[in-house]
PDB file of C-alpha atoms in Angstrom:
ATOM      1  CA  MET A   1     125.526 139.395-112.594  1.00  0.00           C
ATOM      2  CA  THR A   2     129.154 138.326-113.144  1.00  0.00           C
ATOM      3  CA  SER A   3     131.672 140.678-111.627  1.00  0.00           C
ATOM      4  CA  PHE A   4     134.391 141.991-113.893  1.00  0.00           C
ATOM      5  CA  SER A   5     137.664 143.480-112.834  1.00  0.00           C
ATOM      6  CA  THR A   6     140.480 145.185-114.736  1.00  0.00           C
ATOM      7  CA  ASP A   7     143.139 147.790-114.145  1.00  0.00           C
ATOM      8  CA  ARG A   8     140.955 150.526-115.723  1.00  0.00           C
ATOM      9  CA  LEU A   9     137.356 150.646-116.651  1.00  0.00           C
ATOM     10  CA  GLY A  10     135.690 153.685-118.139  1.00  0.00           C
ATOM     11  CA  LEU A  11     131.994 154.377-117.441  1.00  0.00           C
ATOM     12  CA  GLY A  12     130.108 156.287-120.077  1.00  0.00           C
ATOM     13  CA  ILE A  13     126.673 157.680-119.388  1.00  0.00           C
ATOM     14  CA  ASP A  14     124.254 159.180-121.906  1.00  0.00           C
ATOM     15  CA  ALA A  15     121.282 160.673-120.103  1.00  0.00           C
ATOM     16  CA  GLY A  16     118.176 161.747-122.104  1.00  0.00           C
ATOM     17  CA  GLY A  17     114.609 162.495-121.465  1.00  0.00           C
ATOM     18  CA  THR A  18     113.314 159.004-122.185  1.00  0.00           C
ATOM     19  CA  GLN A  19     116.255 156.792-121.238  1.00  0.00           C
ATOM     20  CA  THR A  20     119.622 156.885-119.529  1.00  0.00           C
ATOM     21  CA  ARG A  21     122.127 154.459-121.063  1.00  0.00           C
ATOM     22  CA  TRP A  22     125.436 153.408-119.635  1.00  0.00           C
ATOM     23  CA  ALA A  23     128.431 151.326-120.764  1.00  0.00           C
ATOM     24  CA  LEU A  24     131.631 150.076-119.229  1.00  0.00           C
ATOM     25  CA  ALA A  25     134.689 149.921-121.487  1.00  0.00           C
ATOM     26  CA  SER A  26     138.243 148.595-120.997  1.00  0.00           C
ATOM     27  CA  VAL A  27     141.337 150.459-122.098  1.00  0.00           C
ATOM     28  CA  ASP A  28     141.475 148.599-125.448  1.00  0.00           C
ATOM     29  CA  GLY A  29     137.923 149.848-126.269  1.00  0.00           C
ATOM     30  CA  SER A  30     136.141 146.585-125.582  1.00  0.00           C
ATOM     31  CA  ILE A  31     132.675 146.996-124.086  1.00  0.00           C
ATOM     32  CA  VAL A  32     132.470 145.011-120.905  1.00  0.00           C
ATOM     33  CA  ALA A  33     128.762 145.680-120.173  1.00  0.00           C
ATOM     34  CA  GLU A  34     126.006 148.130-120.906  1.00  0.00           C
ATOM     35  CA  GLY A  35     122.522 148.856-119.674  1.00  0.00           C
ATOM     36  CA  ALA A  36     119.775 151.411-119.272  1.00  0.00           C
ATOM     37  CA  VAL A  37     117.683 153.006-116.564  1.00  0.00           C
ATOM     38  CA  GLU A  38     115.015 155.682-116.509  1.00  0.00           C
ATOM     39  CA  GLY A  39     115.537 158.974-118.322  1.00  0.00           C
ATOM     40  CA  LEU A  40     116.820 161.999-116.515  1.00  0.00           C
ATOM     41  CA  SER A  41     117.783 165.644-117.185  1.00  0.00           C
ATOM     42  CA  ALA A  42     120.089 168.154-115.536  1.00  0.00           C
ATOM     43  CA  LEU A  43     117.051 170.431-115.485  1.00  0.00           C
ATOM     44  CA  GLN A  44     115.614 168.286-112.697  1.00  0.00           C
ATOM     45  CA  MET A  45     118.088 169.940-110.327  1.00  0.00           C
ATOM     46  CA  SER A  46     115.812 173.011-110.279  1.00  0.00           C
ATOM     47  CA  SER A  47     113.203 171.364-108.010  1.00  0.00           C
ATOM     48  CA  ALA A  48     113.267 169.244-104.892  1.00  0.00           C
ATOM     49  CA  ALA A  49     111.206 166.518-106.459  1.00  0.00           C
ATOM     50  CA  GLY A  50     113.382 166.542-109.553  1.00  0.00           C
ATOM     51  CA  ARG A  51     116.553 166.293-107.521  1.00  0.00           C
ATOM     52  CA  THR A  52     115.119 163.271-105.582  1.00  0.00           C
ATOM     53  CA  ALA A  53     114.172 161.533-108.831  1.00  0.00           C
ATOM     54  CA  LEU A  54     117.550 162.267-110.338  1.00  0.00           C
ATOM     55  CA  GLN A  55     119.406 160.918-107.346  1.00  0.00           C
ATOM     56  CA  THR A  56     117.245 157.792-107.319  1.00  0.00           C
ATOM     57  CA  THR A  57     117.982 157.155-110.993  1.00  0.00           C
ATOM     58  CA  PHE A  58     121.727 157.686-110.601  1.00  0.00           C
ATOM     59  CA  ALA A  59     121.719 155.393-107.573  1.00  0.00           C
ATOM     60  CA  LYS A  60     120.091 152.661-109.575  1.00  0.00           C
ATOM     61  CA  LEU A  61     122.517 153.076-112.424  1.00  0.00           C
ATOM     62  CA  CYS A  62     125.524 152.999-110.126  1.00  0.00           C
ATOM     63  CA  GLN A  63     124.259 149.878-108.414  1.00  0.00           C
ATOM     64  CA  GLU A  64     123.983 148.108-111.773  1.00  0.00           C
ATOM     65  CA  VAL A  65     127.489 149.280-112.731  1.00  0.00           C
ATOM     66  CA  SER A  66     129.060 148.266-109.418  1.00  0.00           C
ATOM     67  CA  ALA A  67     127.648 144.753-109.849  1.00  0.00           C
ATOM     68  CA  ILE A  68     129.863 144.452-112.921  1.00  0.00           C
ATOM     69  CA  GLY A  69     133.038 146.245-111.921  1.00  0.00           C
ATOM     70  CA  GLN A  70     134.572 149.380-110.478  1.00  0.00           C
ATOM     71  CA  PRO A  71     135.121 152.217-112.983  1.00  0.00           C
ATOM     72  CA  THR A  72     138.140 154.417-112.545  1.00  0.00           C
ATOM     73  CA  GLN A  73     136.943 157.187-114.773  1.00  0.00           C
ATOM     74  CA  VAL A  74     133.422 158.462-115.601  1.00  0.00           C
ATOM     75  CA  LEU A  75     132.279 160.582-118.523  1.00  0.00           C
ATOM     76  CA  ALA A  76     128.619 161.502-118.436  1.00  0.00           C
ATOM     77  CA  GLY A  77     126.549 163.486-120.911  1.00  0.00           C
ATOM     78  CA  LEU A  78     123.294 164.950-119.638  1.00  0.00           C
ATOM     79  CA  THR A  79     120.532 166.602-121.544  1.00  0.00           C
ATOM     80  CA  GLY A  80     119.906 170.113-120.216  1.00  0.00           C
ATOM     81  CA  PHE A  81     123.432 170.363-118.817  1.00  0.00           C
ATOM     82  CA  GLY A  82     124.525 173.981-118.648  1.00  0.00           C
ATOM     83  CA  GLY A  83     128.020 173.695-117.253  1.00  0.00           C
ATOM     84  CA  ASP A  84     127.468 173.900-113.457  1.00  0.00           C
ATOM     85  CA  GLY A  85     127.861 170.261-112.487  1.00  0.00           C
ATOM     86  CA  ALA A  86     129.512 170.340-109.067  1.00  0.00           C
ATOM     87  CA  VAL A  87     126.535 168.765-107.269  1.00  0.00           C
ATOM     88  CA  LEU A  88     126.040 166.052-109.875  1.00  0.00           C
ATOM     89  CA  THR A  89     129.796 165.353-110.082  1.00  0.00           C
ATOM     90  CA  GLY A  90     129.842 164.922-106.324  1.00  0.00           C
ATOM     91  CA  LEU A  91     126.837 162.671-106.348  1.00  0.00           C
ATOM     92  CA  LEU A  92     128.281 160.303-108.977  1.00  0.00           C
ATOM     93  CA  ALA A  93     131.710 160.301-107.258  1.00  0.00           C
ATOM     94  CA  GLU A  94     130.058 159.407-103.966  1.00  0.00           C
ATOM     95  CA  LEU A  95     127.873 156.656-105.407  1.00  0.00           C
ATOM     96  CA  LEU A  96     130.884 155.065-107.177  1.00  0.00           C
ATOM     97  CA  ALA A  97     133.453 155.692-104.452  1.00  0.00           C
ATOM     98  CA  LEU A  98     135.599 157.851-106.754  1.00  0.00           C
ATOM     99  CA  ASP A  99     137.430 161.104-106.400  1.00  0.00           C
ATOM    100  CA  VAL A 100     135.482 163.979-108.022  1.00  0.00           C
ATOM    101  CA  ALA A 101     138.495 164.507-110.290  1.00  0.00           C
ATOM    102  CA  ASN A 102     137.697 161.218-111.954  1.00  0.00           C
ATOM    103  CA  VAL A 103     134.147 162.226-112.932  1.00  0.00           C
ATOM    104  CA  SER A 104     133.551 164.504-115.934  1.00  0.00           C
ATOM    105  CA  LEU A 105     130.157 165.888-116.958  1.00  0.00           C
ATOM    106  CA  GLY A 106     129.175 167.453-120.217  1.00  0.00           C
ATOM    107  CA  ASN A 107     126.266 168.021-122.550  1.00  0.00           C
ATOM    108  CA  ASP A 108     124.788 164.827-123.983  1.00  0.00           C
ATOM    109  CA  ILE A 109     125.058 166.189-127.553  1.00  0.00           C
ATOM    110  CA  GLU A 110     128.814 166.727-127.253  1.00  0.00           C
ATOM    111  CA  ILE A 111     129.252 163.077-126.480  1.00  0.00           C
ATOM    112  CA  ALA A 112     126.802 162.022-129.226  1.00  0.00           C
ATOM    113  CA  TYR A 113     128.852 164.103-131.662  1.00  0.00           C
ATOM    114  CA  ARG A 114     131.985 162.197-130.808  1.00  0.00           C
ATOM    115  CA  ASP A 115     130.124 158.984-131.588  1.00  0.00           C
ATOM    116  CA  SER A 116     129.801 160.141-135.202  1.00  0.00           C
ATOM    117  CA  PHE A 117     132.655 162.518-135.918  1.00  0.00           C
ATOM    118  CA  GLU A 118     136.071 163.740-134.900  1.00  0.00           C
ATOM    119  CA  PRO A 119     136.107 167.503-134.253  1.00  0.00           C
ATOM    120  CA  GLY A 120     135.677 169.528-137.426  1.00  0.00           C
ATOM    121  CA  GLN A 121     134.468 166.680-139.651  1.00  0.00           C
ATOM    122  CA  GLY A 122     130.693 167.095-139.940  1.00  0.00           C
ATOM    123  CA  TYR A 123     127.329 168.037-138.415  1.00  0.00           C
ATOM    124  CA  LEU A 124     125.218 165.938-136.123  1.00  0.00           C
ATOM    125  CA  VAL A 125     121.441 166.349-136.118  1.00  0.00           C
ATOM    126  CA  TYR A 126     120.045 164.638-133.069  1.00  0.00           C
ATOM    127  CA  ALA A 127     116.311 163.981-132.563  1.00  0.00           C
ATOM    128  CA  GLY A 128     115.367 162.488-129.224  1.00  0.00           C
ATOM    129  CA  THR A 129     112.732 163.999-126.984  1.00  0.00           C
ATOM    130  CA  GLY A 130     113.990 167.294-128.258  1.00  0.00           C
ATOM    131  CA  SER A 131     116.146 168.215-131.277  1.00  0.00           C
ATOM    132  CA  ILE A 132     119.447 169.942-131.988  1.00  0.00           C
ATOM    133  CA  ALA A 133     122.133 170.204-134.586  1.00  0.00           C
ATOM    134  CA  ALA A 134     125.754 170.361-133.422  1.00  0.00           C
ATOM    135  CA  TRP A 135     129.261 170.942-134.816  1.00  0.00           C
ATOM    136  CA  ILE A 136     132.472 170.748-132.765  1.00  0.00           C
ATOM    137  CA  ASP A 137     135.197 172.590-134.647  1.00  0.00           C
ATOM    138  CA  ARG A 138     138.875 171.521-134.730  1.00  0.00           C
ATOM    139  CA  ASP A 139     139.655 173.734-131.746  1.00  0.00           C
ATOM    140  CA  GLY A 140     136.975 172.088-129.663  1.00  0.00           C
ATOM    141  CA  GLY A 141     134.448 174.919-129.978  1.00  0.00           C
ATOM    142  CA  PHE A 142     130.829 173.784-129.740  1.00  0.00           C
ATOM    143  CA  HIS A 143     128.354 175.286-132.218  1.00  0.00           C
ATOM    144  CA  ARG A 144     124.606 174.604-132.246  1.00  0.00           C
ATOM    145  CA  ALA A 145     121.357 175.156-134.045  1.00  0.00           C
ATOM    146  CA  GLY A 146     118.154 174.458-132.085  1.00  0.00           C
ATOM    147  CA  GLY A 147     118.146 172.592-128.826  1.00  0.00           C
ATOM    148  CA  ARG A 148     116.235 175.448-127.114  1.00  0.00           C
ATOM    149  CA  GLY A 149     113.855 173.207-125.208  1.00  0.00           C
ATOM    150  CA  VAL A 150     110.552 171.542-125.990  1.00  0.00           C
ATOM    151  CA  LEU A 151     108.454 174.464-124.684  1.00  0.00           C
ATOM    152  CA  LEU A 152     110.100 176.885-127.099  1.00  0.00           C
ATOM    153  CA  ASP A 153     110.807 174.739-130.179  1.00  0.00           C
ATOM    154  CA  ASP A 154     112.828 171.548-130.686  1.00  0.00           C
ATOM    155  CA  GLY A 155     110.999 170.845-133.945  1.00  0.00           C
ATOM    156  CA  GLY A 156     111.187 167.289-135.182  1.00  0.00           C
ATOM    157  CA  GLY A 157     111.774 165.722-131.808  1.00  0.00           C
ATOM    158  CA  GLY A 158     109.486 163.263-130.051  1.00  0.00           C
ATOM    159  CA  TYR A 159     107.843 165.859-127.877  1.00  0.00           C
ATOM    160  CA  TRP A 160     107.174 168.031-130.942  1.00  0.00           C
ATOM    161  CA  ILE A 161     105.618 165.087-132.794  1.00  0.00           C
ATOM    162  CA  ALA A 162     103.389 164.237-129.832  1.00  0.00           C
ATOM    163  CA  ARG A 163     102.310 167.864-129.331  1.00  0.00           C
ATOM    164  CA  GLU A 164     101.545 168.294-133.058  1.00  0.00           C
ATOM    165  CA  ALA A 165      99.386 165.157-133.025  1.00  0.00           C
ATOM    166  CA  LEU A 166      97.334 166.214-130.042  1.00  0.00           C
ATOM    167  CA  ARG A 167      97.033 169.764-131.400  1.00  0.00           C
ATOM    168  CA  GLN A 168      95.632 168.458-134.700  1.00  0.00           C
ATOM    169  CA  ILE A 169      93.330 165.951-133.030  1.00  0.00           C
ATOM    170  CA  TRP A 170      91.724 168.514-130.712  1.00  0.00           C
ATOM    171  CA  ARG A 171      91.439 171.171-133.425  1.00  0.00           C
ATOM    172  CA  ARG A 172      89.402 168.644-135.377  1.00  0.00           C
ATOM    173  CA  GLU A 173      87.338 167.896-132.332  1.00  0.00           C
ATOM    174  CA  ASP A 174      86.594 171.605-132.011  1.00  0.00           C
ATOM    175  CA  GLU A 175      85.272 171.616-135.562  1.00  0.00           C
ATOM    176  CA  CYS A 176      83.525 168.211-135.598  1.00  0.00           C
ATOM    177  CA  PRO A 177      83.122 166.521-132.179  1.00  0.00           C
ATOM    178  CA  GLY A 178      83.637 162.757-132.398  1.00  0.00           C
ATOM    179  CA  SER A 179      85.701 162.919-135.545  1.00  0.00           C
ATOM    180  CA  TRP A 180      88.585 161.212-133.743  1.00  0.00           C
ATOM    181  CA  GLN A 181      86.759 157.900-134.211  1.00  0.00           C
ATOM    182  CA  GLY A 182      87.538 158.062-137.929  1.00  0.00           C
ATOM    183  CA  SER A 183      91.194 158.815-137.498  1.00  0.00           C
ATOM    184  CA  PRO A 184      93.685 155.951-137.007  1.00  0.00           C
ATOM    185  CA  MET A 185      96.128 158.371-135.457  1.00  0.00           C
ATOM    186  CA  ALA A 186      93.570 159.664-132.928  1.00  0.00           C
ATOM    187  CA  GLU A 187      92.603 156.162-132.047  1.00  0.00           C
ATOM    188  CA  ALA A 188      96.241 155.177-131.504  1.00  0.00           C
ATOM    189  CA  VAL A 189      96.984 158.291-129.478  1.00  0.00           C
ATOM    190  CA  PHE A 190      93.929 157.957-127.242  1.00  0.00           C
ATOM    191  CA  ALA A 191      94.707 154.228-126.753  1.00  0.00           C
ATOM    192  CA  HIS A 192      98.155 155.234-125.585  1.00  0.00           C
ATOM    193  CA  LEU A 193      96.726 157.846-123.223  1.00  0.00           C
ATOM    194  CA  GLY A 194      93.997 155.588-121.898  1.00  0.00           C
ATOM    195  CA  GLY A 195      90.961 157.623-122.937  1.00  0.00           C
ATOM    196  CA  SER A 196      89.419 160.044-125.390  1.00  0.00           C
ATOM    197  CA  ASP A 197      88.120 162.596-123.006  1.00  0.00           C
ATOM    198  CA  TRP A 198      89.787 166.018-123.059  1.00  0.00           C
ATOM    199  CA  SER A 199      90.666 165.721-119.365  1.00  0.00           C
ATOM    200  CA  VAL A 200      92.897 162.717-120.169  1.00  0.00           C
ATOM    201  CA  SER A 201      94.799 164.590-122.819  1.00  0.00           C
ATOM    202  CA  ARG A 202      94.992 167.670-120.579  1.00  0.00           C
ATOM    203  CA  ASP A 203      96.377 165.760-117.638  1.00  0.00           C
ATOM    204  CA  PHE A 204      98.890 164.028-119.896  1.00  0.00           C
ATOM    205  CA  MET A 205     100.261 167.154-121.529  1.00  0.00           C
ATOM    206  CA  TYR A 206     100.269 169.305-118.430  1.00  0.00           C
ATOM    207  CA  GLY A 207     101.070 166.674-115.839  1.00  0.00           C
ATOM    208  CA  GLN A 208     103.648 164.372-117.356  1.00  0.00           C
ATOM    209  CA  ASP A 209     107.409 164.904-117.816  1.00  0.00           C
ATOM    210  CA  ARG A 210     108.734 165.693-121.245  1.00  0.00           C
ATOM    211  CA  GLY A 211     110.169 162.212-121.792  1.00  0.00           C
ATOM    212  CA  THR A 212     106.821 160.565-121.125  1.00  0.00           C
ATOM    213  CA  ILE A 213     105.180 162.965-123.560  1.00  0.00           C
ATOM    214  CA  GLY A 214     107.826 162.296-126.116  1.00  0.00           C
ATOM    215  CA  ARG A 215     107.072 158.601-126.085  1.00  0.00           C
ATOM    216  CA  LEU A 216     103.569 159.378-127.428  1.00  0.00           C
ATOM    217  CA  ALA A 217     105.396 159.933-130.777  1.00  0.00           C
ATOM    218  CA  LEU A 218     105.615 156.135-131.060  1.00  0.00           C
ATOM    219  CA  ALA A 219     101.842 155.939-131.461  1.00  0.00           C
ATOM    220  CA  VAL A 220     101.844 158.771-133.986  1.00  0.00           C
ATOM    221  CA  ALA A 221     104.488 157.091-136.113  1.00  0.00           C
ATOM    222  CA  ALA A 222     102.732 153.770-135.941  1.00  0.00           C
ATOM    223  CA  ALA A 223      99.621 155.306-137.494  1.00  0.00           C
ATOM    224  CA  ALA A 224     101.498 156.982-140.366  1.00  0.00           C
ATOM    225  CA  GLU A 225     100.810 154.222-142.896  1.00  0.00           C
ATOM    226  CA  ALA A 226      97.061 154.412-142.243  1.00  0.00           C
ATOM    227  CA  ASP A 227      96.481 158.108-141.501  1.00  0.00           C
ATOM    228  CA  PRO A 228      97.587 160.916-143.828  1.00  0.00           C
ATOM    229  CA  LEU A 229      97.633 163.397-140.944  1.00  0.00           C
ATOM    230  CA  ALA A 230     100.112 161.224-139.060  1.00  0.00           C
ATOM    231  CA  LEU A 231     102.243 160.840-142.146  1.00  0.00           C
ATOM    232  CA  ASP A 232     102.230 164.605-142.630  1.00  0.00           C
ATOM    233  CA  ILE A 233     103.452 165.141-139.065  1.00  0.00           C
ATOM    234  CA  VAL A 234     106.390 162.777-139.363  1.00  0.00           C
ATOM    235  CA  GLN A 235     107.294 164.275-142.769  1.00  0.00           C
ATOM    236  CA  ARG A 236     107.252 167.759-141.256  1.00  0.00           C
ATOM    237  CA  ALA A 237     109.445 166.439-138.491  1.00  0.00           C
ATOM    238  CA  GLY A 238     112.022 165.515-141.109  1.00  0.00           C
ATOM    239  CA  GLN A 239     111.815 169.001-142.599  1.00  0.00           C
ATOM    240  CA  GLU A 240     112.304 170.550-139.179  1.00  0.00           C
ATOM    241  CA  LEU A 241     115.473 168.455-138.748  1.00  0.00           C
ATOM    242  CA  ALA A 242     116.683 169.525-142.191  1.00  0.00           C
ATOM    243  CA  ARG A 243     116.233 173.161-141.137  1.00  0.00           C
ATOM    244  CA  LEU A 244     118.676 172.591-138.258  1.00  0.00           C
ATOM    245  CA  ALA A 245     121.273 171.098-140.607  1.00  0.00           C
ATOM    246  CA  LEU A 246     120.886 173.963-143.054  1.00  0.00           C
ATOM    247  CA  ALA A 247     121.385 176.513-140.310  1.00  0.00           C
ATOM    248  CA  LEU A 248     124.867 175.124-139.584  1.00  0.00           C
ATOM    249  CA  ILE A 249     125.676 174.657-143.257  1.00  0.00           C
ATOM    250  CA  ASP A 250     124.842 178.286-143.984  1.00  0.00           C
ATOM    251  CA  ARG A 251     127.003 179.458-141.067  1.00  0.00           C
ATOM    252  CA  TYR A 252     129.998 177.164-141.372  1.00  0.00           C
ATOM    253  CA  GLY A 253     129.981 175.583-144.851  1.00  0.00           C
ATOM    254  CA  SER A 254     129.034 172.250-146.384  1.00  0.00           C
ATOM    255  CA  ARG A 255     130.019 169.110-144.452  1.00  0.00           C
ATOM    256  CA  PRO A 256     128.626 165.605-144.087  1.00  0.00           C
ATOM    257  CA  VAL A 257     125.550 165.306-141.883  1.00  0.00           C
ATOM    258  CA  VAL A 258     124.588 162.417-139.596  1.00  0.00           C
ATOM    259  CA  LEU A 259     121.075 162.037-138.321  1.00  0.00           C
ATOM    260  CA  ALA A 260     120.776 160.188-135.032  1.00  0.00           C
ATOM    261  CA  GLY A 261     118.484 159.798-132.048  1.00  0.00           C
ATOM    262  CA  ARG A 262     115.494 157.607-131.226  1.00  0.00           C
ATOM    263  CA  ALA A 263     112.879 159.965-132.602  1.00  0.00           C
ATOM    264  CA  ALA A 264     114.689 159.969-135.954  1.00  0.00           C
ATOM    265  CA  GLN A 265     114.119 156.219-136.192  1.00  0.00           C
ATOM    266  CA  LEU A 266     110.353 156.357-135.577  1.00  0.00           C
ATOM    267  CA  HIS A 267     109.427 156.193-139.286  1.00  0.00           C
ATOM    268  CA  PRO A 268     111.367 156.061-142.604  1.00  0.00           C
ATOM    269  CA  ALA A 269     109.453 159.148-143.764  1.00  0.00           C
ATOM    270  CA  ILE A 270     111.411 161.306-141.304  1.00  0.00           C
ATOM    271  CA  PHE A 271     114.746 160.592-142.964  1.00  0.00           C
ATOM    272  CA  ALA A 272     113.220 160.726-146.420  1.00  0.00           C
ATOM    273  CA  ALA A 273     111.717 164.138-145.838  1.00  0.00           C
ATOM    274  CA  MET A 274     114.939 165.433-144.337  1.00  0.00           C
ATOM    275  CA  GLN A 275     116.914 164.150-147.349  1.00  0.00           C
ATOM    276  CA  ALA A 276     114.501 165.773-149.732  1.00  0.00           C
ATOM    277  CA  ALA A 277     114.868 169.148-148.018  1.00  0.00           C
ATOM    278  CA  LEU A 278     118.670 169.119-148.195  1.00  0.00           C
ATOM    279  CA  PRO A 279     120.933 169.656-151.178  1.00  0.00           C
ATOM    280  CA  ALA A 280     121.255 166.501-153.276  1.00  0.00           C
ATOM    281  CA  SER A 281     125.053 166.790-153.213  1.00  0.00           C
ATOM    282  CA  LEU A 282     125.145 166.683-149.368  1.00  0.00           C
ATOM    283  CA  ALA A 283     126.375 163.485-147.749  1.00  0.00           C
ATOM    284  CA  LEU A 284     123.620 162.442-145.358  1.00  0.00           C
ATOM    285  CA  GLN A 285     123.682 159.339-143.199  1.00  0.00           C
ATOM    286  CA  GLN A 286     121.401 157.982-140.570  1.00  0.00           C
ATOM    287  CA  LYS A 287     122.868 155.936-137.709  1.00  0.00           C
ATOM    288  CA  VAL A 288     121.833 154.474-134.386  1.00  0.00           C
ATOM    289  CA  ALA A 289     123.400 156.564-131.683  1.00  0.00           C
ATOM    290  CA  ARG A 290     125.767 154.832-129.301  1.00  0.00           C
ATOM    291  CA  ALA A 291     126.870 157.822-127.348  1.00  0.00           C
ATOM    292  CA  HIS A 292     127.168 155.872-124.059  1.00  0.00           C
ATOM    293  CA  VAL A 293     129.690 153.544-125.746  1.00  0.00           C
ATOM    294  CA  ALA A 294     131.687 156.459-127.176  1.00  0.00           C
ATOM    295  CA  ALA A 295     131.729 158.042-123.676  1.00  0.00           C
ATOM    296  CA  ALA A 296     132.850 154.828-122.042  1.00  0.00           C
ATOM    297  CA  ARG A 297     135.801 154.400-124.447  1.00  0.00           C
ATOM    298  CA  LEU A 298     136.827 158.036-123.977  1.00  0.00           C
ATOM    299  CA  ALA A 299     136.631 157.578-120.177  1.00  0.00           C
ATOM    300  CA  ALA A 300     138.689 154.359-120.300  1.00  0.00           C
ATOM    301  CA  ARG A 301     141.403 156.262-122.171  1.00  0.00           C
ATOM    302  CA  SER A 302     141.069 159.094-119.612  1.00  0.00           C
ATOM    303  CA  GLN A 303     140.279 161.585-122.401  1.00  0.00           C
ATOM    304  CA  PRO A 304     137.316 163.570-121.182  1.00  0.00           C
ATOM    305  CA  ILE A 305     135.665 165.967-123.597  1.00  0.00           C
ATOM    306  CA  THR A 306     136.957 169.557-123.437  1.00  0.00           C
TER     307      THR A 306
END
């Protein structure tokens, strides 16, 4: 890689369950470089194995960044972040040879919001591995609907889509063993898993991390044109995301809504179903999230999220 140097570089990090993206920005907002490494979550800090995996991923990311240039300020958004980031802040500071005062951590959704709106403007509905709706008011207060975690809810996210598909497939197998062979969705799902035996599905759902499970949604969405059951699942995903938007609208009033996140892009029926479930007068837009870029520009201007 070509090394890049400047008086000030801001490093933005957007860490999700399936992918961790980073970007380096200069003071004028120009993006110097960007990349991606494996997904991670602040929730990994709760176990020794998780902490080791998180440290390995951050080390890889920082190595890629350092090959480009030395950031002077870091703003990182992590899924699952609950506010106690002293260990993670110290880790990033050490890996990048920075003072801890130059590293700011926050929730990944707060940064994603800033990629779409200024505070107070509108609502962000984000569908990645999980799902959440967010509003940052003009005073910087963070308000949410959903985002409770994939085991509890997170309807419309990638994990939810994957779980719904396997649930439907195995319910049908209970009623009519071997019926999966007539289902394009089941065939696509089992091809993704590497087998049609229950033990393969069991080991996948109960042995893999949430990001890996969420990626199964790709196979479900790919089957939606050929399998009515898959189409129904992605349409219900859109309805779940609409429910999140409506929860904030009911609480705080009507504002424009942006739908973002990789799961939201899996199939056009997700956006269409969400739009159909919202008031026709509501301004709804879908966009490709670039939260890591927004974070890098904020970091370069030394304006961490508060």
